[in-house]
Tab-separated table of C-alpha atoms in Angstrom:
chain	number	residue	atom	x	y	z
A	157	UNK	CA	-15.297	-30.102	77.513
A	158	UNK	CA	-18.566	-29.672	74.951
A	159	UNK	CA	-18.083	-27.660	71.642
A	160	UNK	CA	-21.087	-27.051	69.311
A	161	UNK	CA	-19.960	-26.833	65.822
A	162	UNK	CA	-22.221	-24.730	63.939
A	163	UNK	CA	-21.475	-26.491	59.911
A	164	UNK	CA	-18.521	-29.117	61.017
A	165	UNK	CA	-18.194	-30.562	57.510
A	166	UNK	CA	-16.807	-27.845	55.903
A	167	UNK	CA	-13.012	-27.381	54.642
A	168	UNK	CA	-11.829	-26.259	57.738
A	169	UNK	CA	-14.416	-27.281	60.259
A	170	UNK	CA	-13.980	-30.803	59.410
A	171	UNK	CA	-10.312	-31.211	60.016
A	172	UNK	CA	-11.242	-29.020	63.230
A	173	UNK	CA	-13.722	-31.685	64.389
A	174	UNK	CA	-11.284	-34.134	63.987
A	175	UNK	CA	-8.997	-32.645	66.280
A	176	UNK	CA	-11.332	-31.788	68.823
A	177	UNK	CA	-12.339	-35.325	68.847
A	178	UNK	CA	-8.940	-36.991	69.165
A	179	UNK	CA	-8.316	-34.490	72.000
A	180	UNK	CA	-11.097	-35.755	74.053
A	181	UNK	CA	-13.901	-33.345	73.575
A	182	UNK	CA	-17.347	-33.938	73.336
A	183	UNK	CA	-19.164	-32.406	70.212
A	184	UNK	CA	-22.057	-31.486	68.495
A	185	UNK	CA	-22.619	-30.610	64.888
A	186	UNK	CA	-26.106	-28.805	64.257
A	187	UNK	CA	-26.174	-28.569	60.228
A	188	UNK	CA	-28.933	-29.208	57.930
A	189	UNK	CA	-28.356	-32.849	58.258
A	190	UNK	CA	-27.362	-33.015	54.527
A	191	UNK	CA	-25.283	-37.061	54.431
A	192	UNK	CA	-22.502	-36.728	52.932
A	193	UNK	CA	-19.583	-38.971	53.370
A	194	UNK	CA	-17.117	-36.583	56.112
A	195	UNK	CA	-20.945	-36.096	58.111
A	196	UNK	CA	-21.078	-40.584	58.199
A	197	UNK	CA	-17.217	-40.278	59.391
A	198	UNK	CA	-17.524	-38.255	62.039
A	199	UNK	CA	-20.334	-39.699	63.786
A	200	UNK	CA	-18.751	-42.868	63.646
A	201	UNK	CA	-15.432	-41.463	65.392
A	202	UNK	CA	-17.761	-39.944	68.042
A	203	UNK	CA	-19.076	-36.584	67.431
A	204	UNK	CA	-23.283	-35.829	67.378
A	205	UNK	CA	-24.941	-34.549	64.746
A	206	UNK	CA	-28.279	-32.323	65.309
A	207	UNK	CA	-30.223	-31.596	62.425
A	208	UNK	CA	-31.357	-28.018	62.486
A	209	UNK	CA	-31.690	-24.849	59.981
A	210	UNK	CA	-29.579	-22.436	62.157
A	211	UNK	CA	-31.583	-19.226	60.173
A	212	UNK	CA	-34.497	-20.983	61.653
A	213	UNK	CA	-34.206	-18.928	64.691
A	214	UNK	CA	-37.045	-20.218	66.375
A	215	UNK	CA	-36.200	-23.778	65.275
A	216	UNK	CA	-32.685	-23.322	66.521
A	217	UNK	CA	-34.043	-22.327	70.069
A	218	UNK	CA	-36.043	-24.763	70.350
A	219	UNK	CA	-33.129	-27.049	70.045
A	220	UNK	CA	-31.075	-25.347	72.248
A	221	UNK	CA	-34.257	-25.246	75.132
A	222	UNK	CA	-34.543	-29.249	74.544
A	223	UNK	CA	-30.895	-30.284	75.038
A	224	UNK	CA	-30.519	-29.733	78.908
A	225	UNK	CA	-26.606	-30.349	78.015
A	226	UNK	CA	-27.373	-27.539	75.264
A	227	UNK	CA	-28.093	-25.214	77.907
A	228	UNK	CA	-25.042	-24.179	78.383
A	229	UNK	CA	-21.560	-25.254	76.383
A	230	UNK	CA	-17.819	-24.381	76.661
A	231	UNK	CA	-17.763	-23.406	73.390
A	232	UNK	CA	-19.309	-22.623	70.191
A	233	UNK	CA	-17.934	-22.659	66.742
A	234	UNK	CA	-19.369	-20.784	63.930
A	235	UNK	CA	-18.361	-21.683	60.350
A	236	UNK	CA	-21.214	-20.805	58.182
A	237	UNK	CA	-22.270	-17.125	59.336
A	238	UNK	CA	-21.255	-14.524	56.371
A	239	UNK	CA	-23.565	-11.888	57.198
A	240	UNK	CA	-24.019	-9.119	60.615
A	241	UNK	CA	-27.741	-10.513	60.517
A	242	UNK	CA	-26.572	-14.284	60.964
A	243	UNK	CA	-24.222	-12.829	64.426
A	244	UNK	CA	-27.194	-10.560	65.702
A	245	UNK	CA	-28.959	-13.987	65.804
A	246	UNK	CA	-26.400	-15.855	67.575
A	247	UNK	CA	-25.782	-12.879	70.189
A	248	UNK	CA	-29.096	-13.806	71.269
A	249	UNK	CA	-28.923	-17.258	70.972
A	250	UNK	CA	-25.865	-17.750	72.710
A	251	UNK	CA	-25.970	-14.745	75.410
A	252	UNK	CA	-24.881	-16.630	78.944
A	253	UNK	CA	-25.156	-20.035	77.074
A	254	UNK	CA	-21.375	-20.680	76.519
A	255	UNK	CA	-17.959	-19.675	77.689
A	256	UNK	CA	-16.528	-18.937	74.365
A	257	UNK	CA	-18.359	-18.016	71.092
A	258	UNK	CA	-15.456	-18.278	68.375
A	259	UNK	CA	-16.612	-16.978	64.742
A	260	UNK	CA	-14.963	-17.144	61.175
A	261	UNK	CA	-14.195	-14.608	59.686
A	262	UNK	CA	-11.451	-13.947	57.089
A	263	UNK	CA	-8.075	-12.727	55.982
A	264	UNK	CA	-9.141	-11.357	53.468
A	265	UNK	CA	-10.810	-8.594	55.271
A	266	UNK	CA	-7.877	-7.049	55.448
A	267	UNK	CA	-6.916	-3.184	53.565
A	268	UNK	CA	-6.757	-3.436	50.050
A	269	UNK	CA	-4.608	-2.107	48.625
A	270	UNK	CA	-1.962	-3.594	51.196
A	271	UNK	CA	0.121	-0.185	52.834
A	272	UNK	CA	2.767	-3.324	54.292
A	273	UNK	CA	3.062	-6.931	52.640
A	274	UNK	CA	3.281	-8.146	56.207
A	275	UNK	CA	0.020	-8.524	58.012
A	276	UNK	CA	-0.856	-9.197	61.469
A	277	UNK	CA	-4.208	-8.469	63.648
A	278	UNK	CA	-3.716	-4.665	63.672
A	279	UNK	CA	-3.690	-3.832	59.769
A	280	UNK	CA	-6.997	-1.785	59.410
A	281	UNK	CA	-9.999	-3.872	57.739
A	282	UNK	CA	-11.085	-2.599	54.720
A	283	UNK	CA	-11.762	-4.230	51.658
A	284	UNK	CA	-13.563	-2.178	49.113
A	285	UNK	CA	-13.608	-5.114	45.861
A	286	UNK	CA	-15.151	-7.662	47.680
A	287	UNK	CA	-18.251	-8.111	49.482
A	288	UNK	CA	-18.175	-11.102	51.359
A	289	UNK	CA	-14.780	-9.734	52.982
A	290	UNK	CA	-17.341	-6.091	53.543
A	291	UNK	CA	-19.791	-8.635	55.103
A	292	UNK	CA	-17.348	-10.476	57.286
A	293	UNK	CA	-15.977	-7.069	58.648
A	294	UNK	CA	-19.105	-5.760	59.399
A	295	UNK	CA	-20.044	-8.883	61.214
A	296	UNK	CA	-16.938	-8.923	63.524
A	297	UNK	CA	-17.960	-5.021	63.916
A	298	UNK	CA	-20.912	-6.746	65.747
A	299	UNK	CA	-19.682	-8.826	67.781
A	300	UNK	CA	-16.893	-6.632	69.297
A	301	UNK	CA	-19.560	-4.161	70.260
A	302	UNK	CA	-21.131	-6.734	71.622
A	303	UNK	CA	-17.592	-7.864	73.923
A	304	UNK	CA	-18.113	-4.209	75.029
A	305	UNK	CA	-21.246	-3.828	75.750
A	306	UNK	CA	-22.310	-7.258	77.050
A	307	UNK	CA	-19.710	-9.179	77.776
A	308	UNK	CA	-20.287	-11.788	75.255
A	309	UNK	CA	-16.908	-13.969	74.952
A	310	UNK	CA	-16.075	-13.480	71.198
A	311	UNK	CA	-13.235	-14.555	69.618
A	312	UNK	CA	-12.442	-13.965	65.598
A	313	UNK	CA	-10.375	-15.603	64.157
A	314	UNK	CA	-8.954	-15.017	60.549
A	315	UNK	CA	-7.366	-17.775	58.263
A	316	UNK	CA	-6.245	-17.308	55.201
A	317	UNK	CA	-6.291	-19.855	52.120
A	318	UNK	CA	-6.837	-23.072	53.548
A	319	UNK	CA	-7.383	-26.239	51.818
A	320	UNK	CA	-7.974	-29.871	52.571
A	321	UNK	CA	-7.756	-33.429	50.371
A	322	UNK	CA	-11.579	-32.724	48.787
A	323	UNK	CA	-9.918	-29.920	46.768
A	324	UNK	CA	-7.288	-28.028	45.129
A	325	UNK	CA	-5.944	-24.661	45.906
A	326	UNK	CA	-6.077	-22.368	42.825
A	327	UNK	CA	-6.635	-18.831	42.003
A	328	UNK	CA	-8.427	-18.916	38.701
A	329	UNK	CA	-10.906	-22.048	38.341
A	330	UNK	CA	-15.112	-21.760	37.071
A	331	UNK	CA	-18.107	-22.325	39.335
A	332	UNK	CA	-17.932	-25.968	39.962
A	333	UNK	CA	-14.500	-25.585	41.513
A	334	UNK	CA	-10.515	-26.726	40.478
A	335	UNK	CA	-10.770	-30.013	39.064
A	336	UNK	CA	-11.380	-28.626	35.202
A	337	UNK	CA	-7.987	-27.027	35.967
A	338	UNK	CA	-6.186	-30.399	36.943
A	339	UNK	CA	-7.924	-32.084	33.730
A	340	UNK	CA	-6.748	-29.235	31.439
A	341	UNK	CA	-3.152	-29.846	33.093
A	342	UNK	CA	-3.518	-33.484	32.447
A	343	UNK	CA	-5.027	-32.637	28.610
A	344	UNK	CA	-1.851	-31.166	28.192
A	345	UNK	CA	-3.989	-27.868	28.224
A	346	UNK	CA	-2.482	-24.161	28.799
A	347	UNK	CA	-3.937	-22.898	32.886
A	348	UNK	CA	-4.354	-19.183	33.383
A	349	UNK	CA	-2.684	-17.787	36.439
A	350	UNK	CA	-3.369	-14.430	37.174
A	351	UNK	CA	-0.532	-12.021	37.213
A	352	UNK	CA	2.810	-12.859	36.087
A	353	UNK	CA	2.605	-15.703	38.585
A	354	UNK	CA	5.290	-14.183	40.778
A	355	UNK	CA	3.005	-12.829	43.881
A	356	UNK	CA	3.483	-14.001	47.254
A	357	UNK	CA	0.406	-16.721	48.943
A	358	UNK	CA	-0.159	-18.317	51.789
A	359	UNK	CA	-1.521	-22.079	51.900
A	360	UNK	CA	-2.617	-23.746	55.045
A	361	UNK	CA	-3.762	-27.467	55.526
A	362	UNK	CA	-6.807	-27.679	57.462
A	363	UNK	CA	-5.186	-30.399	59.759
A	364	UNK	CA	-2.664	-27.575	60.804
A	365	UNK	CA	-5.069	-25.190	60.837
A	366	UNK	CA	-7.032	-27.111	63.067
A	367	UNK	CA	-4.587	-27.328	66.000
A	368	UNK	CA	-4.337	-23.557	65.805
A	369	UNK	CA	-8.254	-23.242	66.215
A	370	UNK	CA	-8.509	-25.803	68.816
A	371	UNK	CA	-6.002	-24.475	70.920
A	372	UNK	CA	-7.562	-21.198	70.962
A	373	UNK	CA	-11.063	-23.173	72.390
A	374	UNK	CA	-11.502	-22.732	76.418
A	375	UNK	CA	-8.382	-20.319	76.060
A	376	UNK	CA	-9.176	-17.462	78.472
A	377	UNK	CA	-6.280	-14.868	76.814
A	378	UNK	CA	-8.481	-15.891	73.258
A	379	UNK	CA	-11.220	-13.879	74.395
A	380	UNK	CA	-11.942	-10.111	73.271
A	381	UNK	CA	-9.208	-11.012	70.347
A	382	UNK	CA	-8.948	-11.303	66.624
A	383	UNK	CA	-6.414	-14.073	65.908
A	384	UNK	CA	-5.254	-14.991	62.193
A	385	UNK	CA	-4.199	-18.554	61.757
A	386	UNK	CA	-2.390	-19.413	58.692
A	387	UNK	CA	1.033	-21.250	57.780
A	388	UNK	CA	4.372	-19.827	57.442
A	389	UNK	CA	5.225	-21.678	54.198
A	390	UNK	CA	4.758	-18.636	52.053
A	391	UNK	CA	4.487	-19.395	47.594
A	392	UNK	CA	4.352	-17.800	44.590
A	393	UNK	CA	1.982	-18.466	42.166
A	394	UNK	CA	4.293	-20.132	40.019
A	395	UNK	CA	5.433	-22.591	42.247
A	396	UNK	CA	1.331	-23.259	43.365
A	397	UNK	CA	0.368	-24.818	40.121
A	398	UNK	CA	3.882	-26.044	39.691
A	399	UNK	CA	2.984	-27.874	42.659
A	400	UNK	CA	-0.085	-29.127	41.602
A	401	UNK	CA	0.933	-30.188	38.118
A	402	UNK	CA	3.737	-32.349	39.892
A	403	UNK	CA	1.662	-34.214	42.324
A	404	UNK	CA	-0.258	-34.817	38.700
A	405	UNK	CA	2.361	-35.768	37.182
A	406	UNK	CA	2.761	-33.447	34.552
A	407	UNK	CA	4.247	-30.139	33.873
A	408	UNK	CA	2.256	-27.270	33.597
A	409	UNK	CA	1.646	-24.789	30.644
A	410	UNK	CA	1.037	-21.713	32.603
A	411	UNK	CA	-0.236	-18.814	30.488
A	412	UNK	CA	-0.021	-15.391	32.767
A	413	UNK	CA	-3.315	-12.698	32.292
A	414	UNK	CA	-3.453	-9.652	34.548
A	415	UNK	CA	-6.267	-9.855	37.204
A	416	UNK	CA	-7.467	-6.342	35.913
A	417	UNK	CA	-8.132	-8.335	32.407
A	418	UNK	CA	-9.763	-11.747	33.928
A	419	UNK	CA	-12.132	-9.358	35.845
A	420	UNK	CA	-13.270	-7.809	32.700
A	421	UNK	CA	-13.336	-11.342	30.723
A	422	UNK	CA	-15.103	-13.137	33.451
A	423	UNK	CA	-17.252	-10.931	35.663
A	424	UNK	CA	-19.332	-14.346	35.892
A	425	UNK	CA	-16.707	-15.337	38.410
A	426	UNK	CA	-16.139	-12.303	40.374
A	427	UNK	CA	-12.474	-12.427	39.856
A	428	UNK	CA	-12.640	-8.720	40.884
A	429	UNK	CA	-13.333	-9.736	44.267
A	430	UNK	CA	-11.835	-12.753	45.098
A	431	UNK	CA	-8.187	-11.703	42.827
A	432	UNK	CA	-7.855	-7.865	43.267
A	433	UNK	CA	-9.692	-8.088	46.564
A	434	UNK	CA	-7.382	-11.145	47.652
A	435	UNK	CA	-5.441	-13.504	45.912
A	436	UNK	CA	-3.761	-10.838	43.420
A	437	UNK	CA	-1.929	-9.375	46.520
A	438	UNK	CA	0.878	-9.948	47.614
A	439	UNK	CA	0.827	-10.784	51.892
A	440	UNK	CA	3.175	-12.385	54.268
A	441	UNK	CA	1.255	-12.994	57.915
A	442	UNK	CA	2.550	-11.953	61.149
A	443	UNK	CA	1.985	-15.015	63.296
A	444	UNK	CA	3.215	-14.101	66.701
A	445	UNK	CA	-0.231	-13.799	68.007
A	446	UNK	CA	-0.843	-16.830	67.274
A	447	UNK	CA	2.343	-18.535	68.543
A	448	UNK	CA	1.680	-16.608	71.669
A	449	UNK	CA	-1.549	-18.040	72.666
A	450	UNK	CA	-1.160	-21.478	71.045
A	451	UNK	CA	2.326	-22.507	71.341
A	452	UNK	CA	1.923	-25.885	69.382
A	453	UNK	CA	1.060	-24.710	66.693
A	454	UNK	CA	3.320	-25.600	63.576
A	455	UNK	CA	3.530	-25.575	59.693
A	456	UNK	CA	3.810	-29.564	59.557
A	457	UNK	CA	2.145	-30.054	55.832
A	458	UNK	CA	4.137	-28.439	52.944
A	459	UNK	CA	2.402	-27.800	50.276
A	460	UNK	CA	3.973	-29.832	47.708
A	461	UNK	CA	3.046	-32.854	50.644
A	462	UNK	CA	-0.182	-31.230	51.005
A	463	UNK	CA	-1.547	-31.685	47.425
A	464	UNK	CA	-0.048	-34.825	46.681
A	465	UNK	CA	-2.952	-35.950	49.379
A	466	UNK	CA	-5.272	-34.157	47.696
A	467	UNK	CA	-4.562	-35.478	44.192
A	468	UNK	CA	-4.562	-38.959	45.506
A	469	UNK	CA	-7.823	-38.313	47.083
A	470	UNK	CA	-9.511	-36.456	44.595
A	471	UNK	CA	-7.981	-39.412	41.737
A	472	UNK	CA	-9.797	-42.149	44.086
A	473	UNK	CA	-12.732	-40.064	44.789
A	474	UNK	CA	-15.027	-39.499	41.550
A	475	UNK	CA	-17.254	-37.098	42.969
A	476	UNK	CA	-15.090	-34.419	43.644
A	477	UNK	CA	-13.846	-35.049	40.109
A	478	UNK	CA	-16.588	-32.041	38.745
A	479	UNK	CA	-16.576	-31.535	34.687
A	480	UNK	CA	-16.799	-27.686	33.921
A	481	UNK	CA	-17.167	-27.409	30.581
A	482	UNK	CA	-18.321	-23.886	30.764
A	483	UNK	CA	-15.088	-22.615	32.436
A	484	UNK	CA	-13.190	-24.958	29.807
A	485	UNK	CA	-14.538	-23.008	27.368
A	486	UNK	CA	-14.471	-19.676	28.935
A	487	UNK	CA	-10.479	-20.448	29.109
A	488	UNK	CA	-9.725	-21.836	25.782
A	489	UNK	CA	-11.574	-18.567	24.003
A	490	UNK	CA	-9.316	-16.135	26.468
A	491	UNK	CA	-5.602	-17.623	25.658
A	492	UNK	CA	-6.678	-17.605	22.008
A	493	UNK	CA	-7.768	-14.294	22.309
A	494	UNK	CA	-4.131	-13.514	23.866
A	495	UNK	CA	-2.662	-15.631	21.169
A	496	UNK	CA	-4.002	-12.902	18.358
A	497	UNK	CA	-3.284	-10.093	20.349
A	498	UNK	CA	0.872	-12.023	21.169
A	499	UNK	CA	0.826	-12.152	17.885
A	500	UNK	CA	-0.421	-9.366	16.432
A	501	UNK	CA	2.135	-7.051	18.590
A	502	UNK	CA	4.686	-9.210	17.149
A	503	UNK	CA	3.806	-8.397	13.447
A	504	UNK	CA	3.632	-4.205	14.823
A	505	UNK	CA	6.537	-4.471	15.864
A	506	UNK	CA	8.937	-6.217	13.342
A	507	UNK	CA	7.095	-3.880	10.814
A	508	UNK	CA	8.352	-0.543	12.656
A	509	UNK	CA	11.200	-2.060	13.249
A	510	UNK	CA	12.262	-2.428	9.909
């Protein structure tokens, strides 16, 4: 069996490499050829790597025209398409090329606000904070029409938070990703979770998340269908960066801010979309679907297993280690400006009180 990976390096498509690979299949990454140190790994367990800019559509056929094994595949993977433009371009690329075209799309696409805290495939899409989740259900709009129209053997499927050893899960970290958080919990520093911490999440290892994916690949009931693959270890907040600080070694100072306020604080970071248009909300996922069509799938990596891995890895590995002083900043100013407000409530208070 051949998969093309479009990406493969990526949170979740490396761990799904992986497993393709220790189950026997051939496979080909086409990325930009960028070497990085999961890129040298792979190729040395067995997978190819083509270098080509998929938005390069003439580049891209090109490739495909002068691989005769290219010319047609049992399946291909999309990671990195995020807009209906990207999927147009694949239709035609891939139109009576492979068996299975599966393409990433997200959980997150999803109604908002939630009418049920329990989601499965059939709660409506519609996400009005957050444009990448817009873009993502416009893009499966495409390809479904295209199912109907032309036959062309889709499959979406839609994970939810999913993390792997390069980095930590969190809901409120700067640009350059979570490790300022970690060094502020080690620095003995006060973290901002938004909320009061107590709202329901979903974490999913990308090694579990991978068998789920894999066993929907060259699965004939897969095709036509939107399939969300996530855990069924379901967390608050709380116990997230509780979590975290542990496999740190410390104990947290967790200061709670509405998402509401770090949306207005820090529209730099688009906490509107990725909080009130995810995170903020509390979901448990219906995973019967999934069950259904890939029976061994399984929740094998708790999370407070999980991100011991990833501390360890991220400890041992200085480049994922990446100082944001800005956020650092951007943090300290909004608990002190909490601190005056705290405070100043306080001093209301006991005055018309007395």
């Amino acid at each position: 069996m051949h998969a093309v990976l479009i990406g493969g390096t990526g949170t979740i498509s490396t761990s799904v490499t992986h497993e393709l690979l220790q189950q026997g299949w051939q496979v080909t990454l086409i990325n930009r050829g960028t070497d990085t140190p999961e890129l040298r790994e792979l190729v040395e367990l067995g997978a190819r790597s083509l270098v080509c800019d998929v938005n390069d559509e003439p580049e891209m056929r090109e490739l495909l025209t002068s691989h005769r094994e290219l010319q047609h595949v049992d399946c291909v993977a999309e990671f990195v398409a995020f807009t209906h433009e990207q999927v147009e371009r694949d239709i035609r690329l891939f139109l009576g090329k492979t068996s299975q075209y599966i393409f990433v799309s997200s959980a997150s696409a999803y109604a908002k606000p939630a009418r049920s805290y329990i989601i499965s495939e059939g709660t409506t899409l519609a996400n009005p904070y957050w444009q990448y989740s817009q873009q993502k259900i416009e893009c499966e709009r495409v390809l479904m029409e295209a199912y109907r129209k032309l036959s062309f053997p889709v499959t979406i499927v839609r994970p939810s938070h999913t993390y792997d050893r390069r980095s930590l899960p969190l809901g409120v970290h700067g640009a350059q990703g979570s490790w300022q958080v970690a060094q502020r919990m080690l620095e003995d520093k006060p973290v901002i979770v938004h909320g009061d911490g107590s709202s329901l999440w979903t974490l999913t290892h990308a090694r579990d998340f991978a068998v789920g994916f894999v066993g929907l690949m060259a699965n004939t009931h897969a095709i036509g269908e939107a399939v969300q693959i996530m855990g069924n270890e379901t967390l608050t907040w709380d116990q997230i960066y509780s979590c975290i600080g542990a496999a740190l070694g410390v104990t947290p100072q967790l200061v709670h801010v509405s998402s509401q306020m770090l949306a207005a604080a820090g529209p730099q970071y688009d906490f509107t979309g990725s909080l009130t248009g995810d995170k903020a909300v509390s979901v448990v996922f219906d995973t019967t679907k999934l069950q259904r069509l890939v029976p061994q799938f399984a929740t094998r990596t708790r999370f407070d297993q999980g991100v011991r891995e990833c501390v360890d890895y991220i400890l041992n590995h200085p480049e994922y280690q990446q100082a944001d002083p800005e956020f650092d900043r951007w943090s300290d100013e909004l608990i002190a400006q909490l601190d005056v407000f705290v405070n100043h409530m306080s001093a209301f208070n006991a005055q018309h009180h007395n």
